[in-house]
């Protein structure tokens, strides 16, 4: 499997930021998610986050909520998430799962980590798991050889930043603004400062997410971060497309624009 | 003047001073339950609320102001009412009601909101948001916000907006903005998700005035402490009225605030049985219920580890109850702890049993209870028959039934 370490090393060698795309498993359909994520890779995404659809996604804005609701409505289960990871990992992209904690907790931390690694997954992003509660998951992930990614936020004081990065392997996810997921007119002005504050404490790559949706924004973020994370903007393209083929074309188009953006 | 003198609440009244051994640890854990499972962005705000609350609960001026509001605005202490005609259906046991329905705004929710509104001002914040199911917490929050000049936004499931239209109108009249939530099951659970989303974006000037003892630390502890006055008063009043403590206490459990409010002052009284009644809806077998403690499993919902109605992959299962206020697939972590430790026991009451008790209390005693509280009343009837005529049962009549008249009209064809 492609690891986050190799992705960031390669991007660094190319003197650019990595491009990370998000899509929930099961959206727009179970197979359609694999096709769309593969199109994102073809268009230039280095890393794919596969969302594990959850009934109560309290960190997500309306676009991702809508996509996740569709995924759950069409019966997407953890086996489908793992199958999606397997399909996407075959493209050569480093493939992570982004998930709220309860589905892993219920599935069993060790079992989930093992099954994810066997599917070719390289790690997880867990937006509602704090460092204080993360020990069982870090242990299970270490045993399975996968990375753990946690979030820092503009509101995080130094002590919290330190606690979060101590739990991270792979990279640190810097939330660009105080808010939920969703493309916005501008990336939060707090993002750059947060990346700088975080960089003072860690050598890990720092990637910025929340609110990024255009090539111009990607270029701006790539100016100070090691990776640019885009989710809602890809989903919006699929939601707005009249059919699956034009949705894939729209995803490729956005992927290319963002990929050009991270190359400055 | 110290906190112990006069009519001012003491620290012990407010929080029990830890003497009961049931306070959460530094991470907000009651045993394995509680904690914080929230986006990192909210952690500083939760830390800020926890730190300010720790100062407030030991601040005589704060206790005095809270006590003053409870007495002069909320209408405390609420009385006890013995209901002998109602109790005729309970095998002759004595049934005594703690009348939270007589508070301003008509439910126990007012206690917590007055405390948290004061806390909001201490935090220097100008806006409160809240979630509501039946609307009682929303009405109480809008009321406290009006009283203290705070901007107020209430999130309410679209389904609940419809079945609790009267309370929506009340909140608007009080100056609050009511936001119908159309995600998911469009009930309380989804209103909580939406309120959290608002809070993440506006945490610099907004306090999330959480309405029950669920959610991330420190909410379960704060809401419990502000609701604790119910049991503190009831304990004294029972001793005055009957010369002894009750044999059992019955309370309805949705999120669990009214139940913890009356249970808490009795935790160390080992002879007092504590019974929580959850919404059995159309019955356990129907799958349409809110039997979180009796049929749920341990998981994480809304920032806390507790019992949850969930499937084998951790997806929340939608709950059902005729009572919007009990229609919640989670429960406060302290109840999860009380269940596992065996100190309290939890049972289901179906919609039909609750509505029978609702009607019975109205006809025998001239009191129209909230449908939430009717679950506790139905539980007390069963308990009385089991415990026999010597038993004295204290019921937390957590709210009045005006808001539920629409449901009652349909149910009874009135």
XYZ file of C-alpha atoms in Angstrom:
678
model
C 0.000 0.000 0.000
C 1.046 3.602 -0.546
C 1.828 5.208 2.787
C 1.362 8.807 3.845
C 5.105 9.007 4.403
C 5.863 8.175 0.761
C 3.196 10.585 -0.491
C 4.516 13.541 1.490
C 8.132 12.699 0.643
C 7.257 12.648 -3.048
C 5.313 15.890 -2.866
C 8.180 17.516 -1.015
C 10.616 16.322 -3.683
C 8.345 17.951 -6.267
C 8.298 21.125 -4.134
C 4.521 21.137 -3.847
C 1.755 20.393 -1.383
C -0.114 17.092 -1.465
C -3.739 17.056 -2.601
C -6.171 15.144 -0.424
C -9.714 14.431 -1.563
C -12.643 13.263 0.551
C -15.648 11.211 -0.504
C -17.991 9.079 1.601
C -18.261 5.391 0.767
C -21.605 4.537 -0.806
C -22.003 7.932 -2.478
C -23.451 8.397 -5.006
C -23.706 4.585 -5.034
C -21.507 1.834 -3.657
C -19.682 1.317 -6.952
C -20.046 4.963 -7.923
C -17.935 5.969 -4.918
C -15.035 3.797 -6.108
C -15.366 5.256 -9.606
C -15.517 8.844 -8.337
C -12.591 8.421 -5.949
C -10.567 6.797 -8.727
C -11.372 9.766 -10.957
C -10.112 12.064 -8.185
C -6.838 10.124 -8.139
C -6.515 10.255 -11.926
C -7.064 14.004 -11.763
C -4.226 14.464 -9.294
C -5.268 13.589 -5.723
C -2.390 11.978 -3.827
C -4.452 10.875 -0.863
C -8.103 9.852 -0.652
C -10.146 10.000 2.517
C -13.046 7.588 2.357
C -15.771 8.746 4.712
C -17.490 6.105 6.828
C -21.143 7.166 6.640
C -22.521 7.818 10.136
C -26.011 8.728 11.292
C -24.933 11.688 13.446
C -22.116 13.551 11.676
C -21.957 16.605 13.933
C -18.770 18.018 12.376
C -20.242 18.074 8.859
C -22.081 20.767 6.965
C -25.122 20.259 4.709
C -23.271 18.984 1.601
C -21.537 16.076 3.321
C -24.608 15.394 5.455
C -26.621 15.044 2.266
C -24.070 12.658 0.697
C -23.787 10.581 3.864
C -27.551 10.367 4.186
C -27.739 9.002 0.640
C -25.010 6.486 1.419
C -26.838 5.226 4.501
C -30.128 5.141 2.641
C -28.622 2.870 0.009
C -27.481 0.472 2.715
C -23.784 1.278 2.937
C -22.112 -0.727 5.688
C -18.587 -1.065 7.019
C -17.891 -3.945 4.623
C -18.706 -1.538 1.782
C -16.371 1.075 3.271
C -13.564 -1.486 3.353
C -14.334 -2.608 -0.200
C -14.200 1.043 -1.306
C -10.831 1.481 0.399
C -9.582 -1.626 -1.357
C -10.725 -0.335 -4.740
C -9.226 3.106 -4.243
C -5.945 1.840 -2.779
C -5.418 -0.150 -5.999
C -5.130 3.143 -7.872
C -1.955 3.859 -5.939
C -3.317 6.666 -3.790
C -2.718 6.547 -0.041
C -6.194 5.763 1.276
C -7.494 6.783 4.671
C -10.832 6.358 6.375
C -12.419 9.413 7.947
C -14.842 8.336 10.623
C -16.596 9.374 13.789
C -15.596 7.243 16.730
C -18.740 5.257 17.509
C -18.715 2.997 14.417
C -15.130 1.909 15.196
C -15.953 1.522 18.886
C -18.891 -0.701 18.053
C -17.072 -2.705 15.355
C -14.122 -3.227 17.700
C -10.985 -1.097 17.514
C -8.535 -3.948 16.906
C -10.791 -5.589 14.368
C -11.341 -2.338 12.480
C -7.639 -1.477 12.387
C -6.763 -4.962 11.155
C -9.504 -5.054 8.503
C -8.593 -1.573 7.281
C -4.927 -2.503 6.948
C -5.870 -5.708 5.112
C -7.980 -3.656 2.693
C -4.934 -1.553 1.870
C -5.904 1.426 4.012
C -3.068 3.512 5.396
C -4.796 5.116 8.366
C -7.737 7.044 9.779
C -8.877 10.556 10.558
C -11.154 10.658 13.591
C -12.740 14.112 14.041
C -14.491 13.475 17.362
C -11.795 11.445 19.095
C -9.793 13.602 21.494
C -6.250 12.748 22.657
C -7.656 11.901 26.110
C -9.894 9.179 24.656
C -7.598 8.036 21.855
C -5.265 5.565 23.579
C -7.142 2.366 22.628
C -7.325 3.495 19.013
C -3.677 4.503 18.816
C -2.660 1.129 20.247
C -4.857 -0.783 17.802
C -3.622 1.315 14.873
C 0.031 0.860 15.835
C -0.473 -2.887 16.076
C -2.025 -2.948 12.599
C 0.618 -0.631 11.157
C -1.737 2.201 10.166
C -1.531 5.923 10.840
C -3.696 8.004 13.145
C -4.606 11.573 12.195
C -6.268 13.981 14.605
C -7.346 17.592 14.279
C -6.107 20.881 15.635
C -8.376 23.931 15.444
C -7.890 27.692 15.471
C -9.165 27.663 19.060
C -6.525 25.148 20.196
C -4.085 26.576 22.741
C -0.469 25.383 22.699
C -1.106 22.666 25.277
C -3.857 21.174 23.122
C -1.772 21.380 19.953
C 0.964 19.449 21.731
C -1.481 16.822 22.992
C -3.011 16.367 19.538
C 0.260 16.058 17.654
C 1.541 13.562 20.205
C -1.366 11.341 19.107
C -0.805 11.895 15.381
C 1.240 9.831 12.970
C 1.098 10.428 9.219
C 0.034 14.069 9.329
C -1.770 16.665 11.423
C -5.160 17.888 10.197
C -5.466 21.634 10.728
C -9.056 22.879 10.613
C -8.842 26.168 8.730
C -11.694 27.796 10.582
C -14.132 27.422 13.423
C -17.008 25.649 11.738
C -18.187 22.524 9.996
C -17.197 21.065 6.623
C -18.249 22.866 3.462
C -16.738 24.893 0.627
C -16.634 28.627 1.351
C -15.839 31.876 -0.405
C -12.536 32.191 1.415
C -10.335 29.946 3.501
C -10.217 31.085 7.104
C -7.575 33.674 7.871
C -6.737 31.670 10.997
C -5.396 28.730 8.963
C -1.933 30.106 8.272
C -1.350 31.038 11.901
C -2.561 27.645 13.069
C -0.192 25.863 10.686
C 2.696 28.001 11.955
C 1.802 27.362 15.594
C 1.547 23.626 14.902
C 4.771 23.486 12.914
C 6.637 24.873 15.901
C 5.923 21.612 17.719
C 6.200 18.868 15.108
C 8.039 17.646 12.071
C 4.920 15.865 10.798
C 3.270 17.189 7.637
C 0.407 19.605 8.346
C -2.603 19.563 6.047
C -5.381 22.132 5.954
C -9.025 21.299 5.494
C -12.468 22.945 5.825
C -13.594 25.528 3.331
C -11.193 24.753 0.464
C -12.946 24.323 -2.882
C -11.127 26.088 -5.728
C -7.736 25.952 -7.425
C -7.004 29.460 -6.229
C -7.731 28.547 -2.604
C -5.657 25.362 -2.981
C -2.730 27.453 -4.249
C -3.090 29.840 -1.331
C -3.112 27.028 1.245
C -0.296 25.188 -0.529
C 1.803 28.275 0.120
C 2.052 27.433 3.807
C 0.756 23.867 4.358
C 2.024 20.425 3.348
C -1.339 19.268 2.135
C -4.676 20.646 0.985
C -7.874 18.763 1.880
C -11.019 19.104 -0.257
C -14.300 17.308 0.367
C -17.551 19.197 -0.032
C -16.548 20.782 -3.352
C -16.100 17.323 -4.935
C -19.398 16.146 -3.491
C -21.175 19.254 -4.732
C -20.009 18.460 -8.283
C -21.557 14.993 -8.039
C -24.768 16.234 -6.419
C -25.233 18.886 -9.109
C -24.532 16.577 -12.074
C -27.528 15.296 -14.043
C -26.029 11.795 -14.360
C -23.114 9.705 -13.149
C -20.945 10.219 -16.252
C -21.163 13.991 -16.109
C -20.568 13.821 -12.353
C -17.294 11.961 -12.974
C -16.307 14.497 -15.614
C -17.012 17.348 -13.184
C -14.959 15.624 -10.477
C -12.024 15.209 -12.889
C -12.273 18.849 -13.871
C -12.194 20.048 -10.249
C -9.415 17.585 -9.408
C -7.269 18.962 -12.224
C -7.925 22.551 -11.134
C -6.957 21.745 -7.533
C -3.919 19.718 -8.623
C -2.712 22.706 -10.619
C -3.387 24.839 -7.535
C -1.189 22.786 -5.192
C 1.605 23.087 -7.728
C 1.366 26.851 -7.318
C -23.465 36.240 55.314
C -22.218 32.806 54.258
C -23.743 30.502 51.722
C -25.177 28.348 54.476
C -27.175 31.132 56.099
C -30.590 32.478 55.329
C -32.278 31.281 52.183
C -29.162 31.167 50.082
C -28.253 27.896 48.416
C -25.159 26.292 49.805
C -22.436 24.641 47.797
C -23.681 21.393 49.268
C -27.209 22.115 48.056
C -25.965 22.852 44.599
C -23.543 20.043 44.017
C -23.721 17.823 47.063
C -20.088 18.689 47.740
C -18.988 15.290 46.471
C -20.219 13.609 49.657
C -22.338 11.174 47.677
C -19.293 9.817 45.841
C -20.939 10.162 42.472
C -19.066 13.051 40.951
C -17.308 12.534 37.630
C -13.503 12.363 37.520
C -11.314 15.045 35.987
C -12.155 13.812 32.479
C -15.871 13.887 33.207
C -16.128 10.125 33.584
C -18.711 8.324 35.677
C -16.938 4.949 35.671
C -16.591 4.113 31.960
C -19.335 6.579 30.999
C -19.197 10.256 30.051
C -16.032 11.932 28.812
C -15.693 14.059 25.703
C -16.036 12.872 22.124
C -16.261 16.156 20.222
C -14.346 18.085 17.575
C -11.108 19.520 18.973
C -12.392 23.019 18.144
C -14.862 22.722 21.028
C -12.434 21.518 23.684
C -11.270 25.005 24.724
C -14.898 26.109 25.083
C -15.739 23.073 27.194
C -12.654 23.747 29.322
C -13.737 27.368 29.697
C -17.263 26.407 30.765
C -15.906 23.828 33.221
C -13.438 26.277 34.760
C -16.005 29.061 35.081
C -18.534 26.682 36.593
C -15.986 25.487 39.157
C -15.519 29.104 40.226
C -19.233 29.897 40.153
C -20.345 26.991 42.314
C -18.065 28.163 45.108
C -18.940 31.835 44.702
C -21.443 33.059 47.309
C -22.578 35.906 45.063
C -23.379 33.453 42.268
C -25.214 31.089 44.627
C -27.171 34.003 46.059
C -28.216 35.235 42.629
C -29.231 31.747 41.496
C -31.146 31.181 44.725
C -32.879 34.554 44.364
C -33.994 33.713 40.819
C -35.215 30.266 41.850
C -37.349 31.765 44.626
C -38.600 34.973 43.047
C -38.782 34.001 39.388
C -39.011 30.227 39.045
C -41.370 29.868 42.007
C -39.335 27.595 44.267
C -39.657 25.749 46.487
C -42.301 23.793 44.648
C -44.805 22.023 46.845
C -45.523 18.363 47.478
C -49.009 17.105 46.729
C -50.358 13.780 47.963
C -52.714 12.164 45.443
C -54.881 9.601 47.323
C -57.596 9.225 44.666
C -54.972 8.539 42.016
C -53.189 6.159 44.409
C -56.299 3.999 44.744
C -55.050 2.350 41.535
C -51.672 1.712 43.157
C -52.580 -1.018 45.619
C -53.083 1.432 48.441
C -49.542 2.769 48.479
C -49.127 6.457 49.273
C -48.175 8.521 46.215
C -46.778 12.003 46.656
C -45.945 14.322 43.781
C -43.086 16.794 43.649
C -44.772 19.600 41.727
C -42.212 20.831 39.189
C -45.217 21.575 36.964
C -45.852 24.588 39.192
C -42.615 26.330 38.263
C -42.541 29.306 35.938
C -42.756 27.964 32.342
C -44.238 24.779 33.701
C -41.398 22.299 33.957
C -38.220 21.448 35.848
C -36.217 22.806 32.898
C -36.326 26.327 34.352
C -33.864 25.409 37.135
C -31.051 24.498 34.770
C -31.586 27.369 32.357
C -31.487 30.017 35.069
C -28.214 28.575 36.345
C -26.676 28.326 32.884
C -27.926 31.763 31.814
C -26.115 33.218 34.827
C -23.074 31.200 33.809
C -23.342 32.598 30.264
C -23.117 36.111 31.646
C -20.102 35.153 33.746
C -18.502 33.761 30.591
C -19.013 37.159 28.975
C -21.052 35.684 26.136
C -24.030 37.415 24.552
C -25.797 34.608 22.720
C -27.261 31.284 23.786
C -28.289 28.376 21.615
C -30.253 25.368 22.743
C -31.857 22.220 21.433
C -35.345 21.189 22.346
C -37.582 18.186 21.896
C -40.946 18.853 23.472
C -40.106 22.523 23.566
C -39.937 22.882 27.346
C -36.191 23.412 27.388
C -36.542 25.786 24.441
C -39.245 27.784 26.190
C -37.227 27.866 29.400
C -34.088 28.976 27.541
C -35.990 31.668 25.621
C -37.437 32.823 28.935
C -34.079 33.084 30.672
C -32.578 34.778 27.606
C -35.374 37.361 27.611
C -34.881 37.940 31.323
C -31.145 38.451 30.975
C -30.994 40.197 27.606
C -29.265 37.399 25.682
C -29.743 36.625 21.993
C -31.383 33.212 21.704
C -31.576 30.604 18.937
C -33.416 27.329 19.473
C -32.908 24.232 17.319
C -35.911 21.964 17.143
C -36.621 18.950 14.928
C -39.169 19.745 12.225
C -41.350 16.848 13.396
C -41.279 18.190 16.958
C -42.066 21.730 15.725
C -45.244 20.317 14.308
C -46.340 18.291 17.333
C -45.375 21.074 19.773
C -46.638 24.096 17.822
C -47.781 25.893 20.967
C -44.288 25.871 22.432
C -42.816 27.093 19.130
C -45.174 30.077 19.313
C -44.170 30.664 22.927
C -40.478 30.719 22.079
C -41.067 33.188 19.258
C -43.132 35.427 21.511
C -40.259 35.414 23.995
C -37.981 36.756 21.287
C -36.131 33.585 20.307
C -35.392 32.430 16.791
C -36.634 28.870 16.271
C -34.766 26.877 13.620
C -36.606 23.753 12.416
C -34.120 20.942 11.747
C -34.940 18.824 8.723
C -32.026 16.364 8.911
C -32.265 12.739 9.973
C -35.231 11.838 12.142
C -36.097 15.547 12.537
C -36.367 15.149 16.296
C -34.292 15.950 19.372
C -31.204 13.971 18.338
C -30.896 15.960 15.117
C -31.584 19.248 16.875
C -28.600 18.486 19.133
C -26.362 17.785 16.105
C -27.400 21.094 14.567
C -26.822 23.026 17.785
C -23.309 21.558 18.014
C -22.639 22.707 14.430
C -23.743 26.222 15.349
C -21.589 26.146 18.465
C -18.431 25.126 16.584
C -18.889 28.135 14.303
C -19.895 30.696 16.936
C -18.214 29.554 20.107
C -16.455 32.887 20.664
C -19.665 34.669 21.649
C -22.124 31.806 22.125
C -22.874 29.464 25.021
C -24.566 26.168 24.210
C -27.192 26.051 26.924
C -27.461 22.280 27.018
C -30.816 21.016 28.223
C -30.176 17.631 29.721
C -27.512 15.648 31.533
C -26.152 14.138 28.307
C -23.429 15.592 26.072
C -19.724 16.117 26.657
C -18.200 16.958 30.030
C -18.955 19.264 31.856
C -22.630 19.403 30.747
C -23.785 16.247 32.560
C -22.370 17.600 35.807
C -23.556 21.204 35.400
C -27.106 20.344 34.370
C -27.351 17.820 37.201
C -26.177 20.335 39.766
C -28.682 22.949 38.622
C -31.485 20.363 38.587
C -30.411 18.952 41.974
C -32.553 21.482 43.859
C -35.594 19.278 43.096
C -34.340 16.426 45.260
C -32.831 18.697 47.896
C -36.230 20.299 48.488
C -38.163 17.052 48.184
C -35.987 15.319 50.759
C -36.619 18.030 53.357
C -40.304 18.230 52.486
C -40.828 14.474 52.725
C -39.289 14.444 56.193
C -41.619 17.289 57.215
C -44.707 15.740 55.657
C -44.288 12.062 56.521
C -41.542 12.055 59.118
C -39.387 9.772 57.018
C -37.885 9.325 53.610
C -39.905 7.777 50.784
C -39.533 4.078 50.046
C -39.161 4.733 46.353
C -38.802 7.581 43.885
C -40.214 7.437 40.367
C -39.120 9.718 37.544
C -39.296 9.744 33.765
C -36.049 9.373 31.812
C -35.396 10.760 28.359
C -32.046 12.517 28.499
C -32.462 12.186 32.245
C -32.347 15.655 33.799
C -35.538 15.568 35.863
C -34.755 12.071 37.110
C -31.201 12.920 38.155
C -32.562 16.147 39.664
C -34.740 14.264 42.112
C -32.528 11.152 42.527
C -29.319 12.891 43.357
C -30.039 14.130 46.863
C -31.137 10.583 47.789
C -28.143 8.664 46.426
C -26.719 8.039 49.875
C -30.099 7.034 51.332
C -29.773 3.329 50.682
C -33.315 2.571 51.826
C -34.779 4.734 49.079
C -35.277 2.847 45.826
C -34.666 4.901 42.687
C -36.732 4.011 39.615
C -36.377 5.605 36.193
C -39.072 5.115 33.560
C -38.152 5.275 29.890
C -40.476 5.586 26.932
C -41.507 2.102 25.831
C -43.390 3.593 22.876
C -45.306 0.876 21.092
C -43.468 -1.798 23.070
C -39.998 -3.371 23.017
C -40.926 -5.935 20.373
C -42.263 -3.270 18.014
C -38.828 -1.694 17.792
C -40.549 1.690 18.166
C -39.421 2.905 21.556
C -36.835 4.986 23.396
C -35.664 2.245 25.780
C -32.050 3.380 25.839
C -31.093 1.988 29.248
C -33.282 -1.097 29.151
C -32.592 -2.147 25.536
C -29.623 -0.065 24.321
C -25.919 -0.813 24.306
C -22.821 1.122 25.318
C -21.634 3.574 22.685
C -20.879 7.197 21.984
C -23.510 9.752 21.060
C -23.439 13.546 21.226
C -20.040 13.685 22.814
C -20.501 11.195 25.616
C -20.047 7.462 26.262
C -23.323 6.118 27.497
C -26.119 3.727 26.591
C -27.341 4.322 23.049
C -29.943 2.833 20.746
C -27.690 1.671 17.928
C -27.341 -1.086 15.380
C -24.481 -3.580 15.159
C -22.351 -1.026 13.271
C -22.850 1.877 15.651
C -25.472 3.753 13.627
C -27.991 5.434 15.875
C -31.439 3.861 15.729
C -34.277 6.361 15.704
C -36.318 6.346 18.858
C -40.072 6.657 19.228
C -42.286 7.998 21.946
C -45.661 9.672 22.075
C -43.801 12.169 24.243
C -41.480 14.419 22.246
C -39.535 15.041 25.447
C -38.571 11.382 25.865
C -37.958 10.682 22.189
C -34.167 10.439 22.421
C -31.881 7.477 21.595
C -29.252 8.425 24.184
C -29.260 9.121 27.921
C -27.091 10.967 30.416
C -23.906 9.092 31.384
C -24.679 9.356 35.102
C -27.819 7.266 34.589
C -25.718 4.706 32.690
C -23.448 4.598 35.733
C -26.351 4.344 38.198
C -27.788 1.484 36.163
C -24.532 -0.468 36.010
C -23.772 0.161 39.683
C -27.256 -1.041 40.568
C -28.150 2.061 42.586
C -31.056 2.891 40.298
C -33.221 0.662 38.141
C -34.816 1.527 34.834
C -38.008 0.265 33.236
C -40.149 0.867 30.174
C -43.621 2.383 30.085
C -45.560 2.174 26.831
C -47.347 5.085 25.174
C -50.675 3.515 26.171
C -49.695 3.061 29.834
C -48.458 6.641 29.988
C -51.636 8.028 28.437
C -53.778 6.004 30.873
C -51.880 7.544 33.782
C -52.138 10.986 32.155
C -55.907 10.679 31.995
C -56.208 9.127 35.459
C -54.333 11.933 37.205
C -56.423 14.541 35.401
C -59.717 12.887 36.389
C -58.870 11.919 39.964
C -56.775 14.871 41.096
C -57.423 17.762 38.729
C -53.826 17.883 37.558
C -52.924 17.593 33.877
C -49.356 16.295 33.783
C -46.839 16.404 30.951
C -46.808 13.170 28.982
C -43.161 12.773 30.023
C -44.192 12.838 33.680
C -47.046 10.469 32.950
C -44.462 7.746 32.345
C -43.311 8.200 35.954
C -46.922 8.210 37.149
C -47.608 4.943 35.324
C -44.421 3.549 36.835
C -45.542 4.585 40.320
C -48.856 2.764 39.869
C -46.988 -0.455 39.031
C -44.506 0.108 41.823
C -47.286 0.652 44.361
C -48.937 -2.616 43.414
C -45.598 -4.423 43.801
C -44.522 -2.746 47.041
C -47.868 -2.896 48.858
C -49.994 -0.492 50.909
C -47.251 0.405 53.385
C -45.076 1.960 50.707
C -44.668 5.675 50.109
C -43.679 6.635 46.578
C -42.432 10.059 45.591
C -43.038 10.936 41.929
C -41.302 13.765 40.142
C -44.129 15.491 38.302
C -41.591 17.119 36.028
C -43.949 19.287 34.011
C -47.490 20.279 33.214
C -49.435 18.982 30.260
C -50.613 22.144 28.508
C -48.052 21.677 25.742
C -49.294 18.123 25.206
C -52.956 18.953 24.732
C -52.672 18.579 20.943
C -51.410 15.018 21.388
C -54.059 14.320 24.051
C -56.859 15.652 21.858
C -55.867 13.276 19.083
C -55.223 10.320 21.392
C -58.464 10.609 23.367
C -60.540 11.988 20.523
C -61.436 15.030 22.621
